[in-house]
Amino acid sequence: MKKIQMVDLNGQYQTIKEQVNDSIANVLETSAFINGPEVHAFQKELEDYLGVKHVIPCANGTDALQIAMMGLGLKPGDEVITADFTFAATVEVIALLNLTPVLVDVELDSFNIDPVALEKAITPKTRAIVPVHLFGQCANMDAIMEIAEKHNLYVIEDNAQAIGASYTQKDGSKKKAGTFGHVAATSFFPSKNLGCYGDGGAIFTNDDALAHTLRGVVNHGMYERYHHDVVGVNSRLDSIQAVVLRAKLPLLDQYNKSRREAAEKYSKALEGHKNIIVPTLVNTCATQCENCDCHVFHQYTLRITNGQRDACVKHLGELQIPCGVYYPIPLHLQKAYLDERYKEENFQVTNQLVKEVISLPMHTELDDEQIAYITSTILEFVNQ
Ligand SMILES: *Cc1c(COP(=O)(O)O)cnc(C)c1O
């Protein structure tokens, strides 16, 4: 059996090696390292793929979130609501901009922000909501957009884990993750579903005026050379990363399909066991369309419900099966983000999930033998 890896980037590389090596060599020859034609071409190709009017490439996903918030003109003291169960980047940029993060609980089945908890947390100071499409599945965008409209709030989608995922709206129409809110941020970190060979990120929006502002913010607030109209940052995608992304974007749907197929095999082997809960597909099209892209499995995350999660992680490690706990500590209990207004009873789901979740190896190169070994090892463990 091939050695099992949590993420296998080399397998993908081998299949696009010639194209990537040639295009990188071409970038080196032309020396158009920053804001070159490759970056513009990638931007257009991603706009077409997503069906969004504007893509603004930038240096990484964390910057993308920060720039989105800067572009919307959020001011110190404005409250921004996001999920307690996510990667820290989301809350970090809120705090960095001196906005006030307000963390709320998530749903047990989708792991995504709970619209009921979200609406309860709204105050007169609330200005924006940041739903995170965690592990590759969209948050409840119908409910979130409705709440945002009712309370006149901005929606900034954190799409770092769900590029290529779709969401079917109440009216039956289907759109790509990251195209619902006023603006969205994504990451091209190597292990993301669309990853480059270094750091990279992008912001998406359908709003022409906001796109113009964002293009200035990423480039020192300049719209005309050496005229700084707004406070900006330096956050650019470089041409070498752009050629990698251009090679991979046409394959993204296929990559996501391989992830879903691996996920289906995991679930088929593990579902129904009394101590295991496999990931739930919450958006309705999951059961109605073949080849459904309502979940793109950035992570395949199980719940081990008999209190044996940590022992299971240890057991898998001993048998050379890598796994991860995303995330082991709720954000509201992280030292940097403590806030005396938080009450434990409002974070029951996150507090439970951090004790139960375990993410299995997930990438495009998993084979049946590896999946069978991983699932039988888990079943043996929970059955003992
Ligand atoms: C990866 C990630 C980010 C940050 O992206 P970077 O490119 O690493 O800065 C933000 N939010 C979520 C949910 C992520 O998974």
Tab-separated table of C-alpha atoms and ligand atoms in Angstrom:
chain	number	residue	atom	x	y	z
A	1	MET	CA	0.000	0.000	0.000
A	2	LYS	CA	1.162	3.542	-0.771
A	3	LYS	CA	2.076	5.537	2.346
A	4	ILE	CA	-1.048	7.406	3.483
A	5	GLN	CA	-0.727	11.161	3.574
A	6	MET	CA	-3.091	13.732	5.094
A	7	VAL	CA	-2.620	15.833	1.966
A	8	ASP	CA	-0.849	14.602	-1.178
A	9	LEU	CA	0.269	17.458	-3.410
A	10	ASN	CA	2.854	15.531	-5.361
A	11	GLY	CA	0.373	13.246	-7.120
A	12	GLN	CA	-1.414	16.247	-8.639
A	13	TYR	CA	1.884	17.871	-9.550
A	14	GLN	CA	3.018	14.821	-11.521
A	15	THR	CA	-0.021	15.128	-13.799
A	16	ILE	CA	0.493	18.837	-14.583
A	17	LYS	CA	4.249	18.922	-14.256
A	18	GLU	CA	5.124	19.755	-17.848
A	19	GLN	CA	2.649	22.601	-18.118
A	20	VAL	CA	3.584	24.055	-14.734
A	21	ASN	CA	7.339	23.773	-15.296
A	22	ASP	CA	7.084	25.349	-18.763
A	23	SER	CA	4.903	28.207	-17.568
A	24	ILE	CA	7.122	28.904	-14.573
A	25	ALA	CA	10.147	28.941	-16.887
A	26	ASN	CA	8.269	31.381	-19.096
A	27	VAL	CA	7.575	33.689	-16.143
A	28	LEU	CA	11.286	33.559	-15.289
A	29	GLU	CA	12.205	34.435	-18.890
A	30	THR	CA	9.779	37.346	-19.139
A	31	SER	CA	10.476	38.544	-15.577
A	32	ALA	CA	6.880	39.748	-15.213
A	33	PHE	CA	6.783	38.591	-11.611
A	34	ILE	CA	4.167	40.917	-10.151
A	35	ASN	CA	0.876	41.945	-11.778
A	36	GLY	CA	1.954	40.284	-15.003
A	37	PRO	CA	-0.326	38.966	-17.754
A	38	GLU	CA	-0.600	35.554	-16.041
A	39	VAL	CA	-2.223	37.115	-12.983
A	40	HIS	CA	-4.745	38.985	-15.129
A	41	ALA	CA	-5.511	35.882	-17.165
A	42	PHE	CA	-6.098	33.866	-13.992
A	43	GLN	CA	-8.346	36.586	-12.609
A	44	LYS	CA	-10.564	36.456	-15.738
A	45	GLU	CA	-10.648	32.656	-15.751
A	46	LEU	CA	-11.707	32.538	-12.109
A	47	GLU	CA	-14.402	35.183	-12.716
A	48	ASP	CA	-15.825	32.975	-15.495
A	49	TYR	CA	-15.619	29.814	-13.421
A	50	LEU	CA	-17.393	31.340	-10.429
A	51	GLY	CA	-19.862	33.436	-12.375
A	52	VAL	CA	-18.843	36.530	-10.446
A	53	LYS	CA	-18.146	39.987	-11.899
A	54	HIS	CA	-14.901	40.752	-10.117
A	55	VAL	CA	-12.032	38.697	-8.757
A	56	ILE	CA	-9.252	40.651	-7.031
A	57	PRO	CA	-6.207	38.433	-6.487
A	58	CYS	CA	-4.126	39.026	-3.362
A	59	ALA	CA	-1.354	37.464	-1.291
A	60	ASN	CA	-3.270	35.003	0.916
A	61	GLY	CA	-6.685	34.188	2.344
A	62	THR	CA	-6.165	36.057	5.592
A	63	ASP	CA	-5.331	39.236	3.679
A	64	ALA	CA	-8.374	38.630	1.482
A	65	LEU	CA	-10.635	38.720	4.560
A	66	GLN	CA	-8.916	41.810	5.933
A	67	ILE	CA	-9.036	43.666	2.606
A	68	ALA	CA	-12.725	42.803	2.183
A	69	MET	CA	-13.435	44.384	5.586
A	70	MET	CA	-11.293	47.437	4.759
A	71	GLY	CA	-13.049	47.829	1.414
A	72	LEU	CA	-16.457	47.841	3.072
A	73	GLY	CA	-15.318	50.728	5.260
A	74	LEU	CA	-15.961	48.966	8.566
A	75	LYS	CA	-14.916	51.204	11.473
A	76	PRO	CA	-13.380	50.500	14.907
A	77	GLY	CA	-16.101	49.408	17.300
A	78	ASP	CA	-18.302	47.942	14.571
A	79	GLU	CA	-19.395	44.454	15.554
A	80	VAL	CA	-18.738	41.600	13.145
A	81	ILE	CA	-20.386	38.251	13.820
A	82	THR	CA	-18.680	35.005	12.886
A	83	ALA	CA	-18.584	31.332	13.853
A	84	ASP	CA	-16.914	30.078	17.032
A	85	PHE	CA	-15.844	26.907	15.215
A	86	THR	CA	-13.425	27.921	12.457
A	87	PHE	CA	-9.791	28.663	11.717
A	88	ALA	CA	-8.535	31.701	13.649
A	89	ALA	CA	-7.808	33.807	10.540
A	90	THR	CA	-11.440	34.839	10.386
A	91	VAL	CA	-11.567	36.365	13.857
A	92	GLU	CA	-7.963	37.555	13.722
A	93	VAL	CA	-8.521	40.112	10.981
A	94	ILE	CA	-11.670	41.406	12.681
A	95	ALA	CA	-9.623	42.071	15.816
A	96	LEU	CA	-6.664	43.483	13.851
A	97	LEU	CA	-8.868	46.163	12.326
A	98	ASN	CA	-10.142	47.089	15.802
A	99	LEU	CA	-13.572	45.847	14.890
A	100	THR	CA	-15.328	43.870	17.607
A	101	PRO	CA	-15.550	40.131	16.924
A	102	VAL	CA	-18.763	38.496	18.107
A	103	LEU	CA	-18.500	34.708	18.067
A	104	VAL	CA	-21.602	32.564	17.866
A	105	ASP	CA	-22.338	28.866	17.973
A	106	VAL	CA	-22.594	26.523	14.985
A	107	GLU	CA	-24.985	23.780	13.872
A	108	LEU	CA	-24.255	20.215	14.936
A	109	ASP	CA	-24.942	18.701	11.510
A	110	SER	CA	-23.228	21.163	9.137
A	111	PHE	CA	-20.579	22.575	11.539
A	112	ASN	CA	-21.526	25.982	10.076
A	113	ILE	CA	-22.749	29.176	11.744
A	114	ASP	CA	-26.187	28.751	13.312
A	115	PRO	CA	-28.578	31.358	11.834
A	116	VAL	CA	-30.660	31.406	15.041
A	117	ALA	CA	-27.615	32.134	17.227
A	118	LEU	CA	-26.475	34.659	14.658
A	119	GLU	CA	-29.703	36.635	14.683
A	120	LYS	CA	-29.764	36.655	18.497
A	121	ALA	CA	-26.276	38.200	18.574
A	122	ILE	CA	-27.237	41.214	16.456
A	123	THR	CA	-27.050	44.574	18.254
A	124	PRO	CA	-27.325	48.179	16.995
A	125	LYS	CA	-23.521	48.079	16.508
A	126	THR	CA	-23.512	45.012	14.248
A	127	ARG	CA	-22.339	45.818	10.737
A	128	ALA	CA	-21.315	42.541	9.139
A	129	ILE	CA	-21.596	38.765	9.225
A	130	VAL	CA	-18.796	36.405	8.186
A	131	PRO	CA	-20.190	32.959	7.423
A	132	VAL	CA	-17.415	30.391	6.933
A	133	HIS	CA	-18.167	27.554	4.513
A	134	LEU	CA	-16.390	25.091	6.749
A	135	PHE	CA	-14.811	21.880	5.450
A	136	GLY	CA	-16.238	22.456	1.949
A	137	GLN	CA	-19.951	22.890	2.543
A	138	CYS	CA	-21.848	26.183	2.382
A	139	ALA	CA	-23.389	27.749	5.447
A	140	ASN	CA	-27.153	28.260	5.325
A	141	MET	CA	-26.981	31.152	2.858
A	142	ASP	CA	-30.765	31.466	2.372
A	143	ALA	CA	-31.228	32.195	6.066
A	144	ILE	CA	-28.075	34.294	6.397
A	145	MET	CA	-28.886	36.570	3.439
A	146	GLU	CA	-32.429	37.006	4.746
A	147	ILE	CA	-31.152	38.034	8.195
A	148	ALA	CA	-28.579	40.357	6.615
A	149	GLU	CA	-31.206	42.091	4.511
A	150	LYS	CA	-33.589	42.447	7.411
A	151	HIS	CA	-30.923	44.055	9.613
A	152	ASN	CA	-29.038	45.841	6.833
A	153	LEU	CA	-25.734	44.012	7.369
A	154	TYR	CA	-22.865	43.179	5.053
A	155	VAL	CA	-22.132	39.523	4.359
A	156	ILE	CA	-18.473	38.559	3.863
A	157	GLU	CA	-18.180	34.879	2.921
A	158	ASP	CA	-15.054	33.072	4.066
A	159	ASN	CA	-14.735	30.698	1.145
A	160	ALA	CA	-11.218	29.434	1.879
A	161	GLN	CA	-12.437	25.847	2.270
A	162	ALA	CA	-15.235	25.658	-0.289
A	163	ILE	CA	-14.036	26.863	-3.677
A	164	GLY	CA	-16.020	25.104	-6.371
A	165	ALA	CA	-18.867	24.123	-4.042
A	166	SER	CA	-22.402	25.044	-5.042
A	167	TYR	CA	-25.443	25.920	-3.008
A	168	THR	CA	-29.031	25.498	-4.109
A	169	GLN	CA	-31.180	28.419	-3.017
A	170	LYS	CA	-34.777	28.216	-1.848
A	171	ASP	CA	-36.017	29.109	-5.341
A	172	GLY	CA	-34.093	26.149	-6.788
A	173	SER	CA	-31.353	28.174	-8.459
A	174	LYS	CA	-27.803	27.103	-7.888
A	175	LYS	CA	-24.792	29.370	-7.345
A	176	LYS	CA	-21.149	28.906	-6.458
A	177	ALA	CA	-19.939	29.395	-2.899
A	178	GLY	CA	-18.528	32.888	-2.535
A	179	THR	CA	-21.052	34.593	-4.814
A	180	PHE	CA	-23.938	35.150	-2.370
A	181	GLY	CA	-22.692	37.870	-0.056
A	182	HIS	CA	-21.482	41.401	-0.758
A	183	VAL	CA	-17.953	40.069	-0.926
A	184	ALA	CA	-16.062	36.810	-0.379
A	185	ALA	CA	-12.513	35.832	0.467
A	186	THR	CA	-10.640	32.707	-0.513
A	187	SER	CA	-7.211	31.163	-0.023
A	188	PHE	CA	-4.929	29.320	-2.444
A	189	PHE	CA	-2.752	27.869	0.319
A	190	PRO	CA	-1.225	24.657	-1.135
A	191	SER	CA	-3.514	22.260	0.741
A	192	LYS	CA	-6.782	24.050	-0.150
A	193	ASN	CA	-8.992	22.556	-2.866
A	194	LEU	CA	-7.457	24.998	-5.369
A	195	GLY	CA	-3.944	25.454	-4.051
A	196	CYS	CA	-0.869	27.128	-5.492
A	197	TYR	CA	2.792	26.439	-4.644
A	198	GLY	CA	3.167	29.112	-2.009
A	199	ASP	CA	0.708	31.636	-0.607
A	200	GLY	CA	-2.151	33.159	-2.555
A	201	GLY	CA	-5.675	34.431	-2.134
A	202	ALA	CA	-8.503	36.342	-3.777
A	203	ILE	CA	-11.527	38.479	-3.067
A	204	PHE	CA	-14.731	38.179	-5.118
A	205	THR	CA	-17.596	40.625	-5.519
A	206	ASN	CA	-20.383	41.535	-7.926
A	207	ASP	CA	-20.317	45.172	-6.771
A	208	ASP	CA	-18.448	47.407	-9.269
A	209	ALA	CA	-17.770	50.234	-6.805
A	210	LEU	CA	-16.535	47.864	-4.110
A	211	ALA	CA	-14.294	46.076	-6.636
A	212	HIS	CA	-12.718	49.409	-7.557
A	213	THR	CA	-12.056	50.191	-3.886
A	214	LEU	CA	-10.599	46.713	-3.279
A	215	ARG	CA	-8.221	47.007	-6.255
A	216	GLY	CA	-6.836	50.138	-4.627
A	217	VAL	CA	-6.655	48.680	-1.118
A	218	VAL	CA	-4.533	45.693	-2.250
A	219	ASN	CA	-2.063	48.103	-3.835
A	220	HIS	CA	-1.247	50.718	-1.147
A	221	GLY	CA	-4.486	52.574	-1.722
A	222	MET	CA	-3.313	53.673	-5.184
A	223	TYR	CA	-5.597	54.132	-8.168
A	224	GLU	CA	-3.091	56.321	-9.937
A	225	ARG	CA	0.627	55.817	-9.401
A	226	TYR	CA	1.823	57.529	-6.199
A	227	HIS	CA	-1.620	58.950	-5.419
A	228	HIS	CA	-2.761	57.243	-2.225
A	229	ASP	CA	-6.495	57.839	-1.883
A	230	VAL	CA	-7.243	55.346	0.878
A	231	VAL	CA	-5.138	53.497	3.431
A	232	GLY	CA	-4.113	50.275	1.750
A	233	VAL	CA	-1.855	47.287	2.131
A	234	ASN	CA	0.592	45.460	-0.112
A	235	SER	CA	-1.047	42.184	-0.978
A	236	ARG	CA	-0.377	40.670	-4.382
A	237	LEU	CA	-0.603	37.303	-6.072
A	238	ASP	CA	2.630	36.706	-7.964
A	239	SER	CA	2.882	35.386	-11.517
A	240	ILE	CA	4.479	32.087	-10.511
A	241	GLN	CA	1.496	31.280	-8.303
A	242	ALA	CA	-0.858	32.438	-11.057
A	243	VAL	CA	0.518	29.941	-13.586
A	244	VAL	CA	0.080	27.093	-11.086
A	245	LEU	CA	-3.503	28.198	-10.470
A	246	ARG	CA	-4.151	28.503	-14.217
A	247	ALA	CA	-2.994	24.915	-14.666
A	248	LYS	CA	-5.200	23.663	-11.844
A	249	LEU	CA	-8.413	25.685	-12.287
A	250	PRO	CA	-9.618	23.666	-15.315
A	251	LEU	CA	-9.155	20.546	-13.160
A	252	LEU	CA	-10.858	21.882	-10.035
A	253	ASP	CA	-14.221	20.205	-10.686
A	254	GLN	CA	-12.444	16.916	-11.298
A	255	TYR	CA	-10.352	17.370	-8.139
A	256	ASN	CA	-13.482	18.086	-6.115
A	257	LYS	CA	-15.157	15.044	-7.643
A	258	SER	CA	-12.261	12.816	-6.498
A	259	ARG	CA	-12.645	14.245	-3.004
A	260	ARG	CA	-16.387	13.530	-3.018
A	261	GLU	CA	-15.796	9.992	-4.226
A	262	ALA	CA	-13.311	9.369	-1.431
A	263	ALA	CA	-15.808	10.874	1.026
A	264	GLU	CA	-18.588	8.608	-0.238
A	265	LYS	CA	-16.389	5.566	0.287
A	266	TYR	CA	-15.509	6.673	3.800
A	267	SER	CA	-19.162	7.273	4.644
A	268	LYS	CA	-20.353	4.017	3.130
A	269	ALA	CA	-17.902	2.091	5.309
A	270	LEU	CA	-18.455	4.063	8.510
A	271	GLU	CA	-22.074	5.236	8.599
A	272	GLY	CA	-24.558	3.615	10.912
A	273	HIS	CA	-22.057	2.786	13.618
A	274	LYS	CA	-23.400	3.828	17.015
A	275	ASN	CA	-20.287	5.755	18.019
A	276	ILE	CA	-19.588	7.423	14.683
A	277	ILE	CA	-21.390	10.232	12.918
A	278	VAL	CA	-20.322	10.736	9.308
A	279	PRO	CA	-20.563	14.188	7.656
A	280	THR	CA	-24.088	15.350	6.843
A	281	LEU	CA	-24.898	16.906	3.488
A	282	VAL	CA	-27.339	19.642	4.434
A	283	ASN	CA	-28.149	21.417	1.182
A	284	THR	CA	-31.122	19.754	-0.516
A	285	CYS	CA	-29.607	19.091	-3.919
A	286	ALA	CA	-27.409	16.489	-2.262
A	287	THR	CA	-30.098	13.906	-2.538
A	288	GLN	CA	-31.492	15.041	-5.882
A	289	CYS	CA	-28.642	15.405	-8.303
A	290	GLU	CA	-26.006	13.046	-9.412
A	291	ASN	CA	-22.465	14.295	-9.145
A	292	CYS	CA	-23.585	16.824	-6.574
A	293	ASP	CA	-21.137	19.594	-5.766
A	294	CYS	CA	-22.885	20.856	-2.626
A	295	HIS	CA	-19.908	19.615	-0.583
A	296	VAL	CA	-16.330	19.693	-1.861
A	297	PHE	CA	-14.785	18.001	1.188
A	298	HIS	CA	-11.875	20.236	1.979
A	299	GLN	CA	-11.929	18.037	5.068
A	300	TYR	CA	-13.753	14.783	5.740
A	301	THR	CA	-14.704	15.215	9.369
A	302	LEU	CA	-16.284	12.529	11.517
A	303	ARG	CA	-17.614	12.737	15.026
A	304	ILE	CA	-16.575	10.026	17.493
A	305	THR	CA	-19.328	10.225	20.076
A	306	ASN	CA	-18.262	7.840	22.842
A	307	GLY	CA	-15.570	10.059	24.349
A	308	GLN	CA	-12.787	8.105	22.614
A	309	ARG	CA	-11.765	10.710	20.018
A	310	ASP	CA	-8.319	11.394	21.488
A	311	ALA	CA	-7.634	7.681	21.916
A	312	CYS	CA	-8.711	7.149	18.290
A	313	VAL	CA	-6.309	9.855	17.061
A	314	LYS	CA	-3.501	8.170	18.995
A	315	HIS	CA	-4.404	4.721	17.665
A	316	LEU	CA	-4.459	5.924	14.040
A	317	GLY	CA	-1.122	7.659	14.542
A	318	GLU	CA	0.440	4.432	15.814
A	319	LEU	CA	-0.693	2.695	12.625
A	320	GLN	CA	0.775	5.422	10.372
A	321	ILE	CA	-2.623	6.836	9.489
A	322	PRO	CA	-2.405	10.624	9.638
A	323	CYS	CA	-5.459	12.529	10.853
A	324	GLY	CA	-6.240	15.973	12.214
A	325	VAL	CA	-8.422	17.646	14.800
A	326	TYR	CA	-9.915	20.748	13.216
A	327	TYR	CA	-10.419	22.507	15.556
A	328	PRO	CA	-9.415	21.469	19.080
A	329	ILE	CA	-10.275	24.714	20.914
A	330	PRO	CA	-13.300	26.964	20.356
A	331	LEU	CA	-12.275	30.480	19.353
A	332	HIS	CA	-14.170	32.009	22.292
A	333	LEU	CA	-11.801	30.130	24.646
A	334	GLN	CA	-8.602	31.181	22.852
A	335	LYS	CA	-6.595	33.598	24.993
A	336	ALA	CA	-6.394	36.219	22.260
A	337	TYR	CA	-10.159	36.347	21.826
A	338	LEU	CA	-11.564	36.017	25.334
A	339	ASP	CA	-14.483	38.350	25.994
A	340	GLU	CA	-16.327	38.563	29.295
A	341	ARG	CA	-19.632	38.898	27.449
A	342	TYR	CA	-19.455	35.312	26.219
A	343	LYS	CA	-21.527	32.777	28.155
A	344	GLU	CA	-20.607	29.084	27.986
A	345	GLU	CA	-24.222	28.015	27.583
A	346	ASN	CA	-24.276	29.831	24.238
A	347	PHE	CA	-21.492	27.653	22.803
A	348	GLN	CA	-22.802	24.186	23.539
A	349	VAL	CA	-22.374	22.821	20.040
A	350	THR	CA	-18.832	24.110	19.514
A	351	ASN	CA	-17.838	22.894	22.974
A	352	GLN	CA	-19.125	19.455	22.026
A	353	LEU	CA	-17.589	19.386	18.531
A	354	VAL	CA	-14.063	20.202	19.696
A	355	LYS	CA	-14.170	16.987	21.734
A	356	GLU	CA	-15.667	14.788	18.994
A	357	VAL	CA	-14.275	15.789	15.610
A	358	ILE	CA	-11.571	13.989	13.704
A	359	SER	CA	-10.611	14.718	10.098
A	360	LEU	CA	-9.368	11.838	7.959
A	361	PRO	CA	-6.826	12.011	5.126
A	362	MET	CA	-8.469	13.893	2.253
A	363	HIS	CA	-6.996	14.697	-1.134
A	364	THR	CA	-7.338	13.716	-4.765
A	365	GLU	CA	-4.946	10.770	-4.702
A	366	LEU	CA	-6.533	8.402	-2.144
A	367	ASP	CA	-7.000	4.869	-3.439
A	368	ASP	CA	-9.445	2.142	-2.421
A	369	GLU	CA	-6.838	0.115	-0.575
A	370	GLN	CA	-5.908	3.100	1.581
A	371	ILE	CA	-9.547	3.986	2.278
A	372	ALA	CA	-10.327	0.376	3.229
A	373	TYR	CA	-7.338	0.292	5.591
A	374	ILE	CA	-8.306	3.614	7.210
A	375	THR	CA	-11.980	2.709	7.671
A	376	SER	CA	-11.334	-0.829	8.934
A	377	THR	CA	-8.818	0.517	11.435
A	378	ILE	CA	-11.370	3.016	12.741
A	379	LEU	CA	-14.108	0.371	12.940
A	380	GLU	CA	-11.842	-2.035	14.811
A	381	PHE	CA	-11.020	0.752	17.242
A	382	VAL	CA	-14.604	1.806	17.961
A	383	ASN	CA	-15.776	-1.809	18.214
A	384	GLN	CA	-13.253	-2.904	20.809
B	1	LIG	C1	-6.988	28.684	5.199
B	1	LIG	C2	-8.042	29.525	5.770
B	1	LIG	C3	-7.929	30.927	5.864
B	1	LIG	C4	-6.654	31.661	5.628
B	1	LIG	O1	-6.036	31.488	4.421
B	1	LIG	P1	-4.457	31.740	4.293
B	1	LIG	O2	-4.254	31.762	2.802
B	1	LIG	O3	-3.749	30.643	4.968
B	1	LIG	O4	-4.164	33.076	4.891
B	1	LIG	C5	-9.025	31.637	6.309
B	1	LIG	N1	-10.159	31.032	6.684
B	1	LIG	C6	-10.301	29.700	6.634
B	1	LIG	C7	-11.599	29.094	7.045
B	1	LIG	C8	-9.250	28.893	6.190
B	1	LIG	O5	-9.404	27.565	6.159
